[in-house]
Coordinates of C-alpha atoms in Angstrom, one line a residue:
M1 CA -7.6 -3.4 -49.6
N2 CA -4.5 -1.2 -50.0
K3 CA -1.7 -3.4 -48.7
T4 CA 0.6 -0.4 -48.0
R5 CA -1.8 1.3 -45.6
G6 CA -0.6 0.8 -41.9
Q7 CA 1.3 -2.4 -42.7
S8 CA 4.8 -3.6 -42.3
A9 CA 6.7 -5.4 -45.0
G10 CA 6.3 -8.6 -43.1
D11 CA 2.5 -8.2 -43.3
Q12 CA 2.6 -8.5 -47.1
K13 CA 4.1 -11.9 -47.0
T14 CA 2.1 -15.2 -46.9
R15 CA 1.9 -17.2 -43.6
G16 CA 4.2 -19.8 -45.2
Q17 CA 6.8 -17.3 -46.1
T18 CA 6.6 -15.7 -42.6
S19 CA 7.1 -18.9 -40.9
G20 CA 10.4 -19.3 -42.6
L21 CA 11.8 -16.0 -41.2
P22 CA 14.1 -16.0 -38.2
P23 CA 12.3 -15.6 -34.8
L24 CA 11.7 -12.1 -33.4
F25 CA 13.1 -13.0 -30.0
P26 CA 15.1 -16.3 -30.3
G27 CA 13.7 -18.9 -27.9
I28 CA 10.9 -16.7 -26.8
L29 CA 8.7 -15.5 -29.7
T30 CA 8.5 -16.5 -33.4
Q31 CA 7.0 -14.4 -36.2
V32 CA 4.1 -16.8 -36.4
A33 CA 3.5 -16.7 -32.7
F34 CA 3.6 -12.9 -32.8
E35 CA 1.0 -12.7 -35.5
K36 CA -1.3 -14.9 -33.4
L37 CA -0.8 -12.6 -30.4
A38 CA -1.4 -9.5 -32.5
A39 CA -4.7 -11.0 -33.8
R40 CA -5.8 -11.8 -30.3
Y41 CA -5.0 -8.4 -29.1
K42 CA -6.8 -6.8 -32.1
R43 CA -9.9 -8.8 -31.4
A44 CA -9.9 -7.9 -27.7
H45 CA -9.1 -4.2 -27.9
G46 CA -9.3 -3.1 -31.6
L47 CA -5.7 -1.9 -31.7
D48 CA -2.7 -3.1 -33.7
L49 CA 0.3 -4.6 -32.0
A50 CA 4.0 -4.2 -33.0
A51 CA 7.2 -5.8 -31.8
I52 CA 10.3 -3.6 -31.2
D53 CA 13.9 -4.4 -30.2
S54 CA 15.5 -3.1 -27.0
A55 CA 16.5 0.2 -28.8
G56 CA 12.9 0.9 -29.9
K57 CA 13.3 -0.1 -33.6
V58 CA 10.2 -1.8 -35.1
L59 CA 10.7 -5.4 -36.0
A60 CA 7.2 -6.5 -37.0
G61 CA 3.6 -5.5 -36.9
R62 CA 1.6 -2.3 -37.5
I63 CA 2.5 1.2 -36.4
H64 CA -0.1 3.9 -37.0
C65 CA 2.1 6.6 -35.8
A66 CA 4.5 8.5 -38.0
D67 CA 5.8 12.1 -38.6
T68 CA 2.4 12.8 -40.1
K69 CA -0.9 11.6 -38.7
T70 CA -1.6 9.6 -41.8
A71 CA -1.5 5.9 -41.2
R72 CA 1.3 4.3 -43.1
A73 CA 3.6 1.3 -43.1
A74 CA 6.1 0.9 -40.4
G75 CA 9.1 2.3 -42.3
P76 CA 11.9 4.8 -41.6
S77 CA 9.4 7.5 -40.6
A78 CA 8.2 5.3 -37.8
F79 CA 11.8 4.6 -36.7
S80 CA 12.2 8.3 -35.8
H81 CA 9.9 7.4 -32.9
S82 CA 12.2 4.8 -31.6
A83 CA 13.4 6.9 -28.6
F84 CA 9.8 7.2 -27.4
F85 CA 9.2 3.5 -28.0
N86 CA 12.3 2.7 -26.0
Q87 CA 11.3 5.1 -23.2
A88 CA 7.9 3.4 -23.0
L89 CA 9.7 0.1 -22.2
E90 CA 11.9 1.7 -19.6
E91 CA 8.9 3.4 -17.9
T92 CA 7.1 0.0 -17.7
L93 CA 10.1 -1.5 -16.1
R94 CA 10.4 1.4 -13.7
W95 CA 6.8 1.4 -12.5
G96 CA 6.1 -2.3 -12.9
E97 CA 3.1 -1.6 -15.2
P98 CA 2.4 0.1 -18.6
C99 CA 2.9 3.8 -18.7
I100 CA 0.7 5.5 -21.2
M101 CA 2.8 8.1 -23.0
C102 CA 2.3 10.7 -25.8
C103 CA 4.5 10.8 -28.8
P104 CA 5.3 13.9 -30.9
C105 CA 2.3 13.2 -33.2
G106 CA 0.0 13.7 -30.2
N107 CA -1.1 10.0 -30.1
A108 CA -0.9 7.6 -27.2
L109 CA 1.5 4.7 -26.9
W110 CA 2.5 2.0 -24.4
A111 CA 4.8 -1.0 -24.3
V112 CA 5.5 -4.2 -22.3
P113 CA 9.1 -5.6 -22.3
V114 CA 9.9 -9.0 -23.6
M115 CA 12.5 -10.3 -21.2
R116 CA 14.8 -13.3 -20.6
N117 CA 15.3 -13.3 -16.8
Q118 CA 16.6 -9.8 -16.1
Q119 CA 17.5 -8.9 -19.7
T120 CA 15.2 -6.8 -21.8
L121 CA 15.3 -8.1 -25.4
G122 CA 12.7 -5.8 -26.8
G123 CA 9.0 -5.4 -26.3
L124 CA 5.4 -5.5 -27.5
L125 CA 4.2 -2.0 -28.5
V126 CA 0.9 -0.2 -29.2
A127 CA 1.3 3.2 -30.8
G128 CA -0.6 5.8 -32.7
V129 CA -3.8 5.7 -30.6
P130 CA -5.7 8.9 -31.1
L131 CA -6.5 10.9 -27.9
E132 CA -9.6 12.6 -29.3
P133 CA -12.5 11.3 -27.3
D134 CA -15.5 10.3 -29.3
G135 CA -17.7 9.0 -26.6
P136 CA -18.9 9.8 -23.0
A137 CA -16.6 11.5 -20.6
G138 CA -14.1 9.1 -19.1
E139 CA -14.6 6.5 -21.8
L140 CA -11.3 7.2 -23.5
D141 CA -9.4 6.9 -20.2
R142 CA -11.0 3.6 -19.3
S143 CA -10.4 2.3 -22.8
L144 CA -6.7 3.2 -22.7
L145 CA -6.2 1.7 -19.2
S146 CA -8.0 -1.5 -20.2
A147 CA -5.9 -1.9 -23.4
S148 CA -2.6 -1.1 -21.7
H149 CA -3.1 -3.6 -18.9
G150 CA -4.5 -6.0 -21.4
L151 CA -1.2 -6.0 -23.1
L152 CA 0.6 -6.7 -19.9
N153 CA -1.7 -9.6 -19.1
L154 CA -1.2 -11.0 -22.5
A155 CA 2.6 -10.9 -22.2
A156 CA 2.3 -12.5 -18.7
R157 CA 0.1 -15.3 -19.9
E158 CA 2.6 -16.1 -22.7
N159 CA 5.6 -16.0 -20.4
L160 CA 7.1 -13.2 -22.5
T161 CA 8.1 -10.9 -19.6
N162 CA 9.5 -11.1 -16.1
T163 CA 6.3 -10.7 -14.1
A164 CA 8.1 -11.2 -10.8
L165 CA 10.4 -8.3 -11.5
L166 CA 7.6 -6.1 -12.7
E167 CA 5.6 -6.9 -9.5
Q168 CA 8.6 -6.0 -7.3
N169 CA 9.0 -2.7 -9.1
R170 CA 5.3 -2.0 -8.9
L171 CA 5.4 -2.5 -5.1
A172 CA 8.4 -0.3 -4.7
A173 CA 6.7 2.4 -6.8
R174 CA 3.6 2.2 -4.7
R175 CA 5.7 2.5 -1.5
E176 CA 7.3 5.6 -2.8
S177 CA 3.9 7.0 -3.9
G178 CA 2.6 6.3 -0.4
R179 CA 5.4 8.3 1.2
A180 CA 4.8 11.2 -1.3
E181 CA 1.1 11.2 -0.4
A182 CA 1.9 11.1 3.3
L183 CA 4.2 14.1 2.8
H184 CA 1.3 16.0 1.1
D185 CA -1.1 14.9 3.9
L186 CA 1.4 16.2 6.5
K187 CA 1.1 19.8 5.1
E188 CA -2.6 19.7 6.0
R189 CA -2.1 18.3 9.5
L190 CA 1.2 19.3 11.0
Y191 CA 2.0 17.8 14.3
D192 CA 3.3 19.9 17.2
E193 CA 6.4 17.8 17.7
I194 CA 8.0 14.6 16.5
R195 CA 6.8 12.4 19.2
S196 CA 3.2 13.6 18.8
A197 CA 3.2 12.0 15.4
Y198 CA 4.3 8.7 16.9
L199 CA 1.8 8.8 19.7
H200 CA -1.1 9.8 17.3
E201 CA -0.4 6.8 15.0
E202 CA 0.6 4.2 17.5
P203 CA -2.8 2.7 18.3
A204 CA -3.7 2.2 14.6
L205 CA -0.4 0.7 13.8
L206 CA -0.7 -1.7 16.8
A207 CA -4.2 -2.8 15.6
A208 CA -3.1 -3.3 12.0
I209 CA -0.1 -5.5 13.1
Q210 CA -2.3 -7.7 15.4
R211 CA -4.7 -8.1 12.5
G212 CA -1.8 -9.0 10.1
E213 CA -2.8 -6.2 7.7
R214 CA 0.6 -5.5 6.1
A215 CA -0.5 -2.8 3.6
E216 CA -2.3 -0.8 6.3
A217 CA 0.7 -1.1 8.7
R218 CA 3.1 0.0 5.9
G219 CA 1.0 3.1 5.2
I220 CA 0.9 4.0 8.9
I221 CA 4.8 3.6 9.1
N222 CA 5.2 5.8 6.1
R223 CA 3.0 8.5 7.8
I224 CA 5.1 8.3 10.9
L225 CA 8.4 8.4 9.1
T226 CA 7.3 11.4 7.1
A227 CA 6.4 13.3 10.2
I228 CA 9.6 12.3 11.9
Y229 CA 11.7 13.4 8.9
A230 CA 9.9 16.7 8.6
R231 CA 10.6 17.6 12.2
G232 CA 13.9 15.9 12.8
A233 CA 15.9 16.3 9.6
G234 CA 19.6 16.2 10.4
R235 CA 19.1 14.6 13.9
R236 CA 20.1 11.1 12.9
S237 CA 20.5 9.7 16.5
L238 CA 17.0 10.9 17.3
L239 CA 15.5 9.4 14.2
K240 CA 17.2 6.0 15.0
T241 CA 16.0 6.1 18.7
L242 CA 12.4 6.7 17.6
S243 CA 12.6 4.0 14.9
L244 CA 14.0 1.5 17.4
E245 CA 11.1 2.4 19.7
L246 CA 8.7 1.7 16.8
V247 CA 10.3 -1.7 16.3
V248 CA 9.9 -2.5 20.1
M249 CA 6.2 -1.5 20.0
M250 CA 5.6 -3.6 16.8
A251 CA 7.4 -6.6 18.4
R252 CA 5.1 -6.3 21.5
A253 CA 2.0 -6.2 19.2
A254 CA 3.3 -9.3 17.3
V255 CA 3.7 -11.3 20.5
Q256 CA 0.2 -10.3 21.6
A257 CA -1.1 -11.6 18.3
G258 CA 0.5 -15.0 18.6
A259 CA 4.2 -14.7 17.6
E260 CA 6.7 -16.8 19.5
P261 CA 8.6 -14.5 21.9
E262 CA 11.9 -16.3 21.4
K263 CA 11.6 -15.7 17.6
V264 CA 10.7 -12.1 18.1
L265 CA 13.6 -11.6 20.5
G266 CA 16.0 -12.9 17.9
L267 CA 14.6 -10.4 15.3
N268 CA 15.0 -7.6 17.8
Y269 CA 18.6 -8.5 18.5
R270 CA 19.4 -8.6 14.7
S271 CA 17.6 -5.3 14.2
L272 CA 20.0 -3.7 16.7
T273 CA 23.0 -4.7 14.6
E274 CA 21.5 -3.8 11.3
L275 CA 20.3 -0.3 12.6
A276 CA 24.0 0.6 13.2
D277 CA 24.6 0.3 9.4
V278 CA 21.6 2.6 8.5
H279 CA 22.8 6.0 7.3
S280 CA 20.0 7.5 5.2
Q281 CA 16.4 8.2 5.3
E282 CA 15.7 5.6 2.5
D283 CA 17.6 3.0 4.3
L284 CA 15.8 3.7 7.5
S285 CA 12.4 3.3 5.8
R286 CA 13.5 0.1 4.2
W287 CA 14.8 -1.3 7.5
L288 CA 11.5 -0.5 9.3
C289 CA 9.3 -2.0 6.6
D290 CA 11.5 -5.1 6.5
M291 CA 11.2 -5.5 10.3
L292 CA 7.4 -5.2 10.0
E293 CA 7.3 -7.9 7.4
Q294 CA 9.4 -10.3 9.5
L295 CA 7.4 -9.6 12.6
I296 CA 4.1 -10.3 10.8
D297 CA 5.6 -13.4 9.3
A298 CA 6.7 -14.5 12.8
M299 CA 3.1 -14.4 13.9
G300 CA 2.5 -17.5 11.8
A301 CA -0.9 -19.1 11.2
P302 CA -3.6 -17.9 13.6
A303 CA -4.5 -21.5 14.3
A304 CA -1.3 -21.8 16.4
H305 CA -2.7 -19.4 19.0
P306 CA -6.4 -19.0 18.1
N307 CA -7.6 -17.7 21.5
A308 CA -4.9 -15.0 21.9
V309 CA -5.1 -13.8 18.4
Q310 CA -8.8 -13.6 18.3
L311 CA -9.1 -12.0 21.7
A312 CA -6.3 -9.4 20.6
R313 CA -8.4 -8.6 17.6
A314 CA -11.5 -8.0 19.8
V315 CA -9.6 -5.7 22.1
A316 CA -8.1 -3.8 19.2
H317 CA -11.6 -3.3 17.7
I318 CA -12.8 -1.9 21.0
E319 CA -9.9 0.4 21.4
Q320 CA -10.5 1.8 17.9
H321 CA -14.3 2.2 18.2
Y322 CA -15.0 2.7 21.9
A323 CA -16.6 6.1 21.2
N324 CA -19.3 4.3 19.1
D325 CA -22.4 2.5 20.3
L326 CA -20.6 -0.9 20.4
T327 CA -22.3 -4.2 21.1
R328 CA -20.9 -7.5 22.1
D329 CA -22.1 -9.2 18.9
E330 CA -20.3 -6.6 16.7
V331 CA -17.0 -7.0 18.5
A332 CA -17.3 -10.8 18.3
R333 CA -17.9 -10.7 14.6
A334 CA -14.8 -8.4 14.2
A335 CA -12.7 -11.1 16.0
G336 CA -14.2 -14.0 14.1
L337 CA -15.9 -15.4 17.2
S338 CA -19.4 -16.4 18.2
P339 CA -20.9 -14.1 20.9
G340 CA -21.0 -16.8 23.5
H341 CA -17.4 -18.0 22.9
F342 CA -16.2 -14.4 22.9
S343 CA -17.8 -13.9 26.4
H344 CA -16.2 -17.1 27.6
L345 CA -12.7 -15.9 26.4
M346 CA -13.2 -12.5 28.0
R347 CA -13.9 -14.1 31.4
E348 CA -11.2 -16.7 31.1
H349 CA -8.3 -14.6 29.7
A350 CA -9.2 -11.0 30.5
G351 CA -11.0 -11.6 33.7
A352 CA -13.7 -9.2 32.7
T353 CA -17.0 -9.0 30.8
F354 CA -17.4 -7.2 27.5
T355 CA -19.4 -4.4 29.2
G356 CA -16.8 -4.1 31.9
L357 CA -13.8 -3.9 29.5
L358 CA -15.6 -1.4 27.2
L359 CA -16.4 0.8 30.3
R360 CA -12.8 0.6 31.5
I361 CA -11.4 1.5 28.1
R362 CA -13.8 4.5 27.8
L363 CA -13.0 5.7 31.3
D364 CA -9.2 5.4 30.7
N365 CA -9.4 7.5 27.5
A366 CA -11.6 10.0 29.3
R367 CA -9.1 10.3 32.1
R368 CA -6.2 10.9 29.7
R369 CA -8.2 13.6 27.8
L370 CA -9.2 15.4 31.1
A371 CA -5.6 15.6 32.0
R372 CA -4.5 16.9 28.6
E373 CA -7.3 18.9 27.1
N374 CA -9.3 22.0 27.9
A375 CA -12.5 20.7 26.3
P376 CA -15.7 20.8 28.6
V377 CA -16.3 17.7 30.6
A378 CA -19.6 17.1 28.8
E379 CA -17.8 17.2 25.4
I380 CA -15.1 14.7 26.6
A381 CA -17.8 12.4 27.9
Q382 CA -19.7 12.4 24.6
S383 CA -16.5 11.8 22.6
C384 CA -15.6 8.8 24.8
G385 CA -19.0 7.0 24.3
F386 CA -21.0 8.4 27.3
S387 CA -24.2 10.0 26.0
D388 CA -25.2 11.1 29.5
Q389 CA -22.9 13.3 31.5
S390 CA -24.5 12.5 34.9
Y391 CA -23.9 8.8 34.2
F392 CA -20.3 9.5 33.2
T393 CA -19.7 11.4 36.4
R394 CA -21.2 8.6 38.5
V395 CA -19.1 5.8 37.0
F396 CA -16.0 7.9 36.9
K397 CA -16.3 8.6 40.6
K398 CA -16.9 4.9 41.4
A399 CA -13.8 3.9 39.4
F400 CA -11.4 6.6 40.5
S401 CA -12.9 7.9 43.8
E402 CA -13.3 11.5 42.6
T403 CA -15.4 13.4 40.0
P404 CA -14.1 14.2 36.6
A405 CA -13.9 17.9 37.5
A406 CA -11.9 17.1 40.7
Y407 CA -9.6 14.8 38.8
R408 CA -8.9 17.5 36.2
Q409 CA -8.3 20.1 38.9
R410 CA -6.0 17.9 40.8
T411 CA -3.9 16.8 37.8
R412 CA -3.7 20.1 35.9
G413 CA -4.3 22.7 38.7
A414 CA -7.2 24.1 36.5
V415 CA -10.3 25.6 38.0
L416 CA -13.4 24.7 35.9

């Protein structure tokens, strides 16, 4: 085998000689340990591994990427790529996960930083990976993603990188990505005004908080903020007022889901003082998301208030799906209750049966739509879960002492 093909000078030494060399990263990774890591990575992904310093200079290992596409030893020609190797480290730190880049040779590369606390000492690098697919469509993409994340997992298992910092950066990047996606989505569905965005998203946000679903709640907050910013740019006092209203609503949802009112009251008081120091869109977004996290934390373990939490989940499920053909058993499952216990809690705490609560929610939503929309009565009835208009008219009149048409005429002055 040609020893100069795709090998560094260190690869030409014996293991005994290599073990006598100074460590690549003192106190973290020796030459011998690196060789073992490189061998494991080669077996797992069929790719060679290199070690680089914080400036991108190759310290050890194999680099199949040079000024020509001919595989050669990691020498001066490979060092001309050091800026790209260094950028690969910086991108991984920025996004919290490996970023697959393309070097001037047209090959793929990625890296994972080797860190001591917050300091980047260098990194583990894979470079010179050809981008010409030689298999089914999509196979190259899957292979590159698997290999890049495999390198991160390898570094994490060996405690060579700051996994906590990378995770923090990854979450921050996803939050920013979520806001960007929300902005794009807004272009497809513009709201008539600022408050319409808030009113449109409020039920879903309320339900997500009561279920303790942080990721879903954060996504809804991002959509609300994006809509508010799009319509209220430059109107700082209005933005703060609507944001404070959001916090009050979230606090109410947290209490309904089992949070201690005294604890939530303390959070609300502190939020007022912190809001006074918020002066930018980014700070406002961070403040709202921090308040969400604290409110969900204040809810504590569901075991502390099992009945209230489970009943709130049941009601939230009904409010989200009242237009569907809901059954008592389905709602009980959504709340984590047996059908019998769910019925007992409904009678004891809500003073109603499941059928009665479902009918009331459907009628309330139908009444709101009749007052606001011009859609035919039959269409509104159908969209609120009533398959038969005559039945809808009968129960509506029984509940509100007038027909749907009469209610609409009285509230809107419209003649159907």
